[in-house]
Amino acid sequence: MATLNLNHIPDDMMSQIQQLAEQNHQSVDAQAVFLLKQALQAQNIILNSQKENEKNIDPENDPIWDLGKHPVEDTITDASVNLDGYLYHFLIISFS
């Protein structure tokens, strides 16, 4: 079995691992291995889900695949133009 030495673990993180180890009647090493295993399993689930979603994309049957490729010219200001102003309290006036 391999050995992993970790340096510069934040104090608050180490305290949490120690508390979990105590609650679960495990050594700190065993608790850390358990937490790493959980994190890797979660990461694998996310990656597999992303790969599955990529497989399901079919541009010919996707109703929004070509959205935005052929924009229509108009004199109406897009709401996104004023979004920053709304969020950060300044007004952008755009006249086309």
PDB file of C-alpha atoms in Angstrom, residues 48-81:
ATOM      1  CA  ASN A  48     -19.164  10.118 -15.720  1.00  0.00           C
ATOM      2  CA  SER A  49     -22.270  12.286 -15.741  1.00  0.00           C
ATOM      3  CA  GLN A  50     -20.541  14.878 -17.919  1.00  0.00           C
ATOM      4  CA  LYS A  51     -19.349  12.190 -20.336  1.00  0.00           C
ATOM      5  CA  GLU A  52     -22.860  10.735 -20.502  1.00  0.00           C
ATOM      6  CA  ASN A  53     -24.321  14.174 -21.220  1.00  0.00           C
ATOM      7  CA  GLU A  54     -21.776  14.742 -23.990  1.00  0.00           C
ATOM      8  CA  LYS A  55     -22.814  11.459 -25.605  1.00  0.00           C
ATOM      9  CA  ASN A  56     -26.470  12.515 -25.604  1.00  0.00           C
ATOM     10  CA  ILE A  57     -25.929  15.722 -27.585  1.00  0.00           C
ATOM     11  CA  ASP A  58     -27.359  15.386 -31.073  1.00  0.00           C
ATOM     12  CA  PRO A  59     -27.178  18.713 -32.925  1.00  0.00           C
ATOM     13  CA  GLU A  60     -29.721  17.659 -35.532  1.00  0.00           C
ATOM     14  CA  ASN A  61     -32.426  16.982 -32.932  1.00  0.00           C
ATOM     15  CA  ASP A  62     -31.465  19.594 -30.332  1.00  0.00           C
ATOM     16  CA  PRO A  63     -33.959  22.497 -30.505  1.00  0.00           C
ATOM     17  CA  ILE A  64     -31.511  25.065 -29.096  1.00  0.00           C
ATOM     18  CA  TRP A  65     -28.271  23.923 -30.763  1.00  0.00           C
ATOM     19  CA  ASP A  66     -28.257  26.698 -33.400  1.00  0.00           C
ATOM     20  CA  LEU A  67     -29.698  29.412 -31.179  1.00  0.00           C
ATOM     21  CA  GLY A  68     -27.780  32.637 -31.589  1.00  0.00           C
ATOM     22  CA  LYS A  69     -26.012  31.695 -34.813  1.00  0.00           C
ATOM     23  CA  HIS A  70     -28.205  34.014 -36.865  1.00  0.00           C
ATOM     24  CA  PRO A  71     -29.099  37.007 -34.682  1.00  0.00           C
ATOM     25  CA  VAL A  72     -31.789  39.404 -35.846  1.00  0.00           C
ATOM     26  CA  GLU A  73     -30.844  43.075 -36.077  1.00  0.00           C
ATOM     27  CA  ASP A  74     -33.236  45.341 -34.193  1.00  0.00           C
ATOM     28  CA  THR A  75     -33.285  48.744 -32.525  1.00  0.00           C
ATOM     29  CA  ILE A  76     -34.311  47.335 -29.152  1.00  0.00           C
ATOM     30  CA  THR A  77     -31.540  47.298 -26.549  1.00  0.00           C
ATOM     31  CA  ASP A  78     -30.735  43.848 -25.274  1.00  0.00           C
ATOM     32  CA  ALA A  79     -31.423  43.502 -21.557  1.00  0.00           C
ATOM     33  CA  SER A  80     -27.899  42.194 -21.016  1.00  0.00           C
ATOM     34  CA  VAL A  81     -26.508  45.599 -22.027  1.00  0.00           C
TER      35      VAL A  81
END
